[in-house]
Short mmCIF file of C-alpha atoms and ligand atoms in Angstrom, two decimals:
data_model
loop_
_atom_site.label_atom_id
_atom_site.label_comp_id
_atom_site.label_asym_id
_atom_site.label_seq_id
_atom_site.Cartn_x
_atom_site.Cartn_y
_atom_site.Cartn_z
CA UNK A 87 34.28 80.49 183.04
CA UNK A 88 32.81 83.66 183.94
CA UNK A 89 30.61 83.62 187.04
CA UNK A 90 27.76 85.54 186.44
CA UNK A 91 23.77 85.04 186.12
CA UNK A 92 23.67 82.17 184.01
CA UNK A 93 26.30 80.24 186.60
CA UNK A 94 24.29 77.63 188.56
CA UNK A 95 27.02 76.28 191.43
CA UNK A 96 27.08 74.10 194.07
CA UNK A 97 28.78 74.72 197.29
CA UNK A 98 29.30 71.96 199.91
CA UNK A 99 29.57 73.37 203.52
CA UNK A 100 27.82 76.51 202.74
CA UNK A 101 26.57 77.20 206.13
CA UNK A 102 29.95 78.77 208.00
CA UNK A 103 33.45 80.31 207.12
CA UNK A 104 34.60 79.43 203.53
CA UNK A 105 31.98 78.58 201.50
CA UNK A 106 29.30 80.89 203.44
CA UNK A 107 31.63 83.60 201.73
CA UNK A 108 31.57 81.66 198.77
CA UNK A 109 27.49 81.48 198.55
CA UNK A 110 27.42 85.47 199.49
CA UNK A 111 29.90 86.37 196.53
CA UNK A 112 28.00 84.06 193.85
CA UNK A 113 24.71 85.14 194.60
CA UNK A 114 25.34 88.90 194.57
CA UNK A 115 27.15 88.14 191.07
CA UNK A 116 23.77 86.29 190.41
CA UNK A 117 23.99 82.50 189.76
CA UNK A 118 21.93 80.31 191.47
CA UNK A 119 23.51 78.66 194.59
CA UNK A 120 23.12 74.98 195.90
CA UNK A 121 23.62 75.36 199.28
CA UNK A 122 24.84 71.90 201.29
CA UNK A 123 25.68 71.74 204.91
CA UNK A 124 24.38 69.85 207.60
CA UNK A 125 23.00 72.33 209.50
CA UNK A 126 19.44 72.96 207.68
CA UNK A 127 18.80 75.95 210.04
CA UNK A 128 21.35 77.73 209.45
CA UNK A 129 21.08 76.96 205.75
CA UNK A 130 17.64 77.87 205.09
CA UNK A 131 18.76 81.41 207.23
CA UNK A 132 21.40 82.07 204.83
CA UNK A 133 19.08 81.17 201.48
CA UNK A 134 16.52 83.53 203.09
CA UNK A 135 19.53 86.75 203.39
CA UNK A 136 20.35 86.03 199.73
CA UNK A 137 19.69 87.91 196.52
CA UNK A 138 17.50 85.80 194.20
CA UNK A 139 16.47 82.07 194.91
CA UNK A 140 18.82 79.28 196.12
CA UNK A 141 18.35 75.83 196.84
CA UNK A 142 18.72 74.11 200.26
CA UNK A 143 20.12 71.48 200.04
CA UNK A 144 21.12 69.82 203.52
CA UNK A 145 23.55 66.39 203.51
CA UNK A 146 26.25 64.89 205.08
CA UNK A 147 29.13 65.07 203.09
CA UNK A 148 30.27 61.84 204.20
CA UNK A 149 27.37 59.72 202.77
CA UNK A 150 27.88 59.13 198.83
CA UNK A 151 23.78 58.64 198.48
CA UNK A 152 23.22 61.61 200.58
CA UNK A 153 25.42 63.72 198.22
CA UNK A 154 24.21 62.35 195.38
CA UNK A 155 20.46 63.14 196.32
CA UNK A 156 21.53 66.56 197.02
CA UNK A 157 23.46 67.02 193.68
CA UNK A 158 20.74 65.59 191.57
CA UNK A 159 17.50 67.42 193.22
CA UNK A 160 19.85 70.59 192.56
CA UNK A 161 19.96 69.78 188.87
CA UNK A 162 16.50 68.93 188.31
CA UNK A 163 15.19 72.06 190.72
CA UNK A 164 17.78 74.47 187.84
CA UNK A 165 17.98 72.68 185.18
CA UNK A 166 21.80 72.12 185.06
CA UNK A 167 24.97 72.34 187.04
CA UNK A 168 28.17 74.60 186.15
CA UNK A 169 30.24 74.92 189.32
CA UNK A 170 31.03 72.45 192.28
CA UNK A 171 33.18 73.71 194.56
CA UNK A 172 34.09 70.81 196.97
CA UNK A 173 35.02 72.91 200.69
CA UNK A 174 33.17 71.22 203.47
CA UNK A 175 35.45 70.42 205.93
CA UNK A 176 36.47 69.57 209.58
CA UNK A 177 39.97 69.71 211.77
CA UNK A 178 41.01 68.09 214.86
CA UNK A 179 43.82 68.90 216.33
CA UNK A 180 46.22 66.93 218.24
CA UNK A 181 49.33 64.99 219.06
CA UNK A 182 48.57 62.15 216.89
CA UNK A 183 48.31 59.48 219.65
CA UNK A 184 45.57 61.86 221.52
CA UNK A 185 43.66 62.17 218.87
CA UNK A 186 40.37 60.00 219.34
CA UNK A 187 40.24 57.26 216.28
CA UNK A 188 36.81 58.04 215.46
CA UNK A 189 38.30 61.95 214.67
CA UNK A 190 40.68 60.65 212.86
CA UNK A 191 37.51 58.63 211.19
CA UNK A 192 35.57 61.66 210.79
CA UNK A 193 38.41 63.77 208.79
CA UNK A 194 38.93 60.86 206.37
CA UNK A 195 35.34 60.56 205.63
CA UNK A 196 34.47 64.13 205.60
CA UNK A 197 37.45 65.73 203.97
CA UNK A 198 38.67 63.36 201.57
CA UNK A 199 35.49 61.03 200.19
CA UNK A 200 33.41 63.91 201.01
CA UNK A 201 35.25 65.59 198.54
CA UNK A 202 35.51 62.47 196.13
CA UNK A 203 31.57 62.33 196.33
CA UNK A 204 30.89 65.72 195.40
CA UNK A 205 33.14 66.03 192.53
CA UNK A 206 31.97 62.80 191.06
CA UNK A 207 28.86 63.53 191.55
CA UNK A 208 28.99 67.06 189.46
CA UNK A 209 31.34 65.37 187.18
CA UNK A 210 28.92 62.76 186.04
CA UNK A 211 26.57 65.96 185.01
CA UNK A 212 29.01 68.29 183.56
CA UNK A 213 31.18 65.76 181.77
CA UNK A 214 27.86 64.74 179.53
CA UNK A 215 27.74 68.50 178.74
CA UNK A 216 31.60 68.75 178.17
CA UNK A 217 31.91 71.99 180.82
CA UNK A 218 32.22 72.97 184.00
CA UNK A 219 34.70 74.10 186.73
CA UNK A 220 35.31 72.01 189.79
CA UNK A 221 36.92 73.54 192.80
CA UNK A 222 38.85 71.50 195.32
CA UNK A 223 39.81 73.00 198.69
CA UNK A 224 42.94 71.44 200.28
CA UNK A 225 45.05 73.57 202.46
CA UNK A 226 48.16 74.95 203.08
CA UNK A 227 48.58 71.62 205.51
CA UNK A 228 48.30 69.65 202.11
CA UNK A 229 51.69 70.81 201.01
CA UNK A 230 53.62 70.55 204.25
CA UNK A 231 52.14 69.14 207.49
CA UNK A 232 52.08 70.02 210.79
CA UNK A 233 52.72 68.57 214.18
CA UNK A 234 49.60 68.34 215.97
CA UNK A 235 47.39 68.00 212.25
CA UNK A 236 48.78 65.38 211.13
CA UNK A 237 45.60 63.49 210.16
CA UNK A 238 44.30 66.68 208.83
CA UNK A 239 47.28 66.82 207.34
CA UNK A 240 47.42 63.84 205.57
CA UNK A 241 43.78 64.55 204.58
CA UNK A 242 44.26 67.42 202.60
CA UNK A 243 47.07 66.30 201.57
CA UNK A 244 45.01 63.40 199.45
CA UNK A 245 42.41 66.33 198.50
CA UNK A 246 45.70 67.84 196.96
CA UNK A 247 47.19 64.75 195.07
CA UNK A 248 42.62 63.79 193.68
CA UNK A 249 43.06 66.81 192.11
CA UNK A 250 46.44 67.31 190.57
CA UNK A 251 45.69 64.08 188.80
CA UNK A 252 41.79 64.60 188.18
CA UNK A 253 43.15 67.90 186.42
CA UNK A 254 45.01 66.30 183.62
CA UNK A 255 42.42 63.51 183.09
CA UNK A 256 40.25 66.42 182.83
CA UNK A 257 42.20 67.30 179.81
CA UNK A 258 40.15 67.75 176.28
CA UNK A 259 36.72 67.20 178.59
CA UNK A 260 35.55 70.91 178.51
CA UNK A 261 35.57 70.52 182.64
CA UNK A 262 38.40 72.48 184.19
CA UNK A 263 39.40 71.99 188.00
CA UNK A 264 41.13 74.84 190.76
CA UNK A 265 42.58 73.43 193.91
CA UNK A 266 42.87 75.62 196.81
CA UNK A 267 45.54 76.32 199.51
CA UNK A 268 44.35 78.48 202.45
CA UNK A 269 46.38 79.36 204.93
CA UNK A 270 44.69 80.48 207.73
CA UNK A 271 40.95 81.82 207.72
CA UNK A 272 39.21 83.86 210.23
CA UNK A 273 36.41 80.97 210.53
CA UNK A 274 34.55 78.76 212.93
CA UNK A 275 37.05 75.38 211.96
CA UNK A 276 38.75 75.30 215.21
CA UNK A 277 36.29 76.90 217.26
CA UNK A 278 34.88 73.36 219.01
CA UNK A 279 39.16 73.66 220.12
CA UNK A 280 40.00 76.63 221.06
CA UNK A 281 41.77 75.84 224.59
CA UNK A 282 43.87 72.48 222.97
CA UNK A 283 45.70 74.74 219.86
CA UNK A 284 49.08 74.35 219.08
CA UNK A 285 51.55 77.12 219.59
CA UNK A 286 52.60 77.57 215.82
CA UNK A 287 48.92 78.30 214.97
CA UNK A 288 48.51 82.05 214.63
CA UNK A 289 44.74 83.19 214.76
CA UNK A 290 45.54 86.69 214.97
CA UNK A 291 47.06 86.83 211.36
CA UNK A 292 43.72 84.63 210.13
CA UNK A 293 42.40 86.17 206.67
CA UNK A 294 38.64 87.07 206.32
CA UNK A 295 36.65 84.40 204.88
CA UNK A 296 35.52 87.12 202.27
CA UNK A 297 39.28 87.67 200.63
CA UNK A 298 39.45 84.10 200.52
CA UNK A 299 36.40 83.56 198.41
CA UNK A 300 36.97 86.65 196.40
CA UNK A 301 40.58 84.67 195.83
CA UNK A 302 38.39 81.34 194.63
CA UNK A 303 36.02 83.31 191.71
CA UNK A 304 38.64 85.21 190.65
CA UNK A 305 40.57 81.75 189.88
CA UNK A 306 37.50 80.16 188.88
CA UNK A 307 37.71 82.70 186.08
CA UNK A 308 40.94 82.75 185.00
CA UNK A 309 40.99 79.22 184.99
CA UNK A 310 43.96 78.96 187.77
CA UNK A 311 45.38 75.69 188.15
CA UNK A 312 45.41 76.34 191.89
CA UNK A 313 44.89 79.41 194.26
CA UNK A 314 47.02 80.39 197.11
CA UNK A 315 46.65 82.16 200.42
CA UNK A 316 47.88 83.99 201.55
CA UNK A 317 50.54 83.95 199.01
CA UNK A 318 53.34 82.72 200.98
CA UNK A 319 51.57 79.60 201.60
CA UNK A 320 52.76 79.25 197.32
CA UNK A 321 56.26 79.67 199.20
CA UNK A 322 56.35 77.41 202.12
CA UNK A 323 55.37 74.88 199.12
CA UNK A 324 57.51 75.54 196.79
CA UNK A 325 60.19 75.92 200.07
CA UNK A 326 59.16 72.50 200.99
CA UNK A 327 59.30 70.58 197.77
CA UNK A 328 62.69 71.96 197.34
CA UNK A 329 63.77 71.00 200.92
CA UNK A 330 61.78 70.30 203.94
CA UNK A 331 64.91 70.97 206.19
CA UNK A 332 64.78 74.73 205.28
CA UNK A 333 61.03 74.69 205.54
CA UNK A 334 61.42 73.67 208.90
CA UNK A 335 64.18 76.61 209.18
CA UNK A 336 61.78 78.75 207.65
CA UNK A 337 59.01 77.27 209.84
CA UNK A 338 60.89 77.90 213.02
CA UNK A 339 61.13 81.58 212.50
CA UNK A 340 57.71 82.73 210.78
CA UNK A 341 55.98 80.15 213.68
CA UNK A 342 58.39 79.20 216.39
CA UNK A 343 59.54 75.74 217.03
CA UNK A 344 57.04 73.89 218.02
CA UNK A 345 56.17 73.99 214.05
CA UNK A 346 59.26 72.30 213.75
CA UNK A 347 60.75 70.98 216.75
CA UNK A 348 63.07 67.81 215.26
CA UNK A 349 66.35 69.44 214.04
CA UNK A 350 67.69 66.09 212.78
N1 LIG B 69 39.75 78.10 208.15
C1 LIG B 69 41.00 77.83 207.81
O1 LIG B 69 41.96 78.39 208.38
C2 LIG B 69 41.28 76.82 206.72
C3 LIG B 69 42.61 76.66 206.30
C4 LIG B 69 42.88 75.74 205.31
C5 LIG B 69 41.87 75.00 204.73
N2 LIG B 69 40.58 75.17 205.16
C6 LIG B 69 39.54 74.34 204.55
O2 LIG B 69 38.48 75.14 204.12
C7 LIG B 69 37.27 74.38 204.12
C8 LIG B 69 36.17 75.18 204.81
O3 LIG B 69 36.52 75.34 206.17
P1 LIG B 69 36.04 76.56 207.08
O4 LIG B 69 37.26 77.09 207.71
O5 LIG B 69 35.16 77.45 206.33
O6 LIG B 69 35.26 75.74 208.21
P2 LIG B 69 33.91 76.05 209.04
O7 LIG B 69 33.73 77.50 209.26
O8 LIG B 69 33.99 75.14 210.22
O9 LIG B 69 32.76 75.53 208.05
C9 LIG B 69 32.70 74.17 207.70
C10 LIG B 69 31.46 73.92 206.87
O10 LIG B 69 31.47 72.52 206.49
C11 LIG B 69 30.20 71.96 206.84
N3 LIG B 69 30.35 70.54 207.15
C12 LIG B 69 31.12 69.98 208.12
N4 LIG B 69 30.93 68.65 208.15
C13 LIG B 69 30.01 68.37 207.18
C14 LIG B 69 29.38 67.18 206.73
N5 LIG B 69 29.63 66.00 207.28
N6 LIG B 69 28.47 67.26 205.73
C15 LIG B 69 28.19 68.47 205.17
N7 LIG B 69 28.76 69.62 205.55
C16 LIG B 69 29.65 69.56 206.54
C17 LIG B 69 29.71 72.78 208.04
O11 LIG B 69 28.30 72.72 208.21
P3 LIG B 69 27.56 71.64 209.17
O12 LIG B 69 28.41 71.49 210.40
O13 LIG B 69 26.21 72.21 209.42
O14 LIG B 69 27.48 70.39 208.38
C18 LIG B 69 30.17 74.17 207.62
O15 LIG B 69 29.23 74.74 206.74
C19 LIG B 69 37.61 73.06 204.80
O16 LIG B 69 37.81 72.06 203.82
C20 LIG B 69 38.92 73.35 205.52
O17 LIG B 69 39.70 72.19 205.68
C21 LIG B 69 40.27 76.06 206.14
#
């Protein structure tokens, strides 16, 4: 589809990083922007430094009836929907056994039915008007994990496998579907723990959130089954499926060990 003045798109953590990018880049390009976060402030702050008019939309991502609100007063406020683009998101990082349950809690609910109730909640719109794009951010985690993100891990890691499948039974619908694999992104995601990173996390290489949603519309409109980056994220993947022993090899040298300590 091509994103443009007639495109009417929802973006779910809109506030910060990712899909802050993502609202700025839609709205210059013209299409009216759903904005949900939490964070009303900082939403209506951003709908009042846009081009045109946007909607604010604040939810929790985690509530299927909040969501749904949000996604339907959207549609009635523009008279449609066209994009969904499914980003909000949180990390905690961790050994595993550190990690406090209700974290662990949190990144289920947000990051993986957060993302089932905003795509379902679009889809039940733009599959009764046969088109649409949905886009699904996972993350370079969600095609090999990490010590110390393992639940975070493991949760894009299902965002990954919802929408490999949702894309074929997409087929023949009109609705087509982009998942995305960022590696890492100068945002705020780890911000809340700095001082408790692990050592194979590299800030200083971090991408600007602005490449990365630059990276998103231009797959939105070419209709990319997925979107890496940067692109050797595409290669620890492919490395990975391949064999996860020379990932690790790999891993060990781009990162150090402690991205792969176990050498058995
Ligand atoms: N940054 C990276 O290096 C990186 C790498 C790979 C993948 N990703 C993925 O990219 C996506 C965006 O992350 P980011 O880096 O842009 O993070 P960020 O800067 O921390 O922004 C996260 C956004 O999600 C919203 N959010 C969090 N919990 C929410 C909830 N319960 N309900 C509604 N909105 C919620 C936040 O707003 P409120 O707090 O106000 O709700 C904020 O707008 C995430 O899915 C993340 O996993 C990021």
């Amino acid at each position: 589809m091509k994103v443009g003045t007639q495109t009417r798109a929802i973006v779910t953590g809109a506030s910060r990083g990712i899909g802050r990018a993502l609202a700025v880049d839609l709205a210059a390009r013209g299409a009216t922007v759903g904005l949900l976060a939490r964070g009303k402030d900082e939403l209506d702050e951003l709908a009042a430094s846009l081009p045109g008019k946007h909607v604010v939309l604040p939810c929790d991502i985690g509530d299927n009836a909040s969501v749904r609100a949000a996604v339907k007063s959207f549609i009635e406020q523009t008279g449609g929907l066209d994009l969904v683009i499914a980003n909000a998101g949180i990390a905690h990082y961790g050994p595993f056994m550190q990690v406090p349950i209700e974290d662990a809690e949190a990144m289920v609910r947000i990051n993986v039915l957060g993302t089932f109730y905003t795509v379902r909640a679009g889809l039940d719109h733009m599959l009764d008007r046969a088109e649409g794009h949905v886009v699904v951010v996972s993350s370079g985690a969600g095609l090999r994990s990490f010590p110390w993100a393992a639940v975070y891990g493991a949760t894009k890691a299902a965002d990954r496998m919802f929408a490999e499948a949702l894309r074929h039974e997409l087929s023949g619908t009109g609705v087509n579907l982009t998942t995305v694999y960022p590696g890492e992104i100068k945002t705020n995601l780890h911000t809340h723990e700095q001082d408790r990173l692990p050592d194979w996390y590299r800030p200083k290489d971090a991408i600007p959130a602005e490449e990365m949603s630059a990276a998103i519309i231009a797959g939105v409109e070419a209709n990319k089954r997925s979107v890496y980056l940067p692109p050797l994220v595409k290669l620890l993947g492919i490395v990975h499926g391949i064999s996860p022993r020379l990932a690790d090899r790999m891993l060990r040298i781009l990162r150090g060990g402690t991205a792969a300590p176990r050498q058995d």
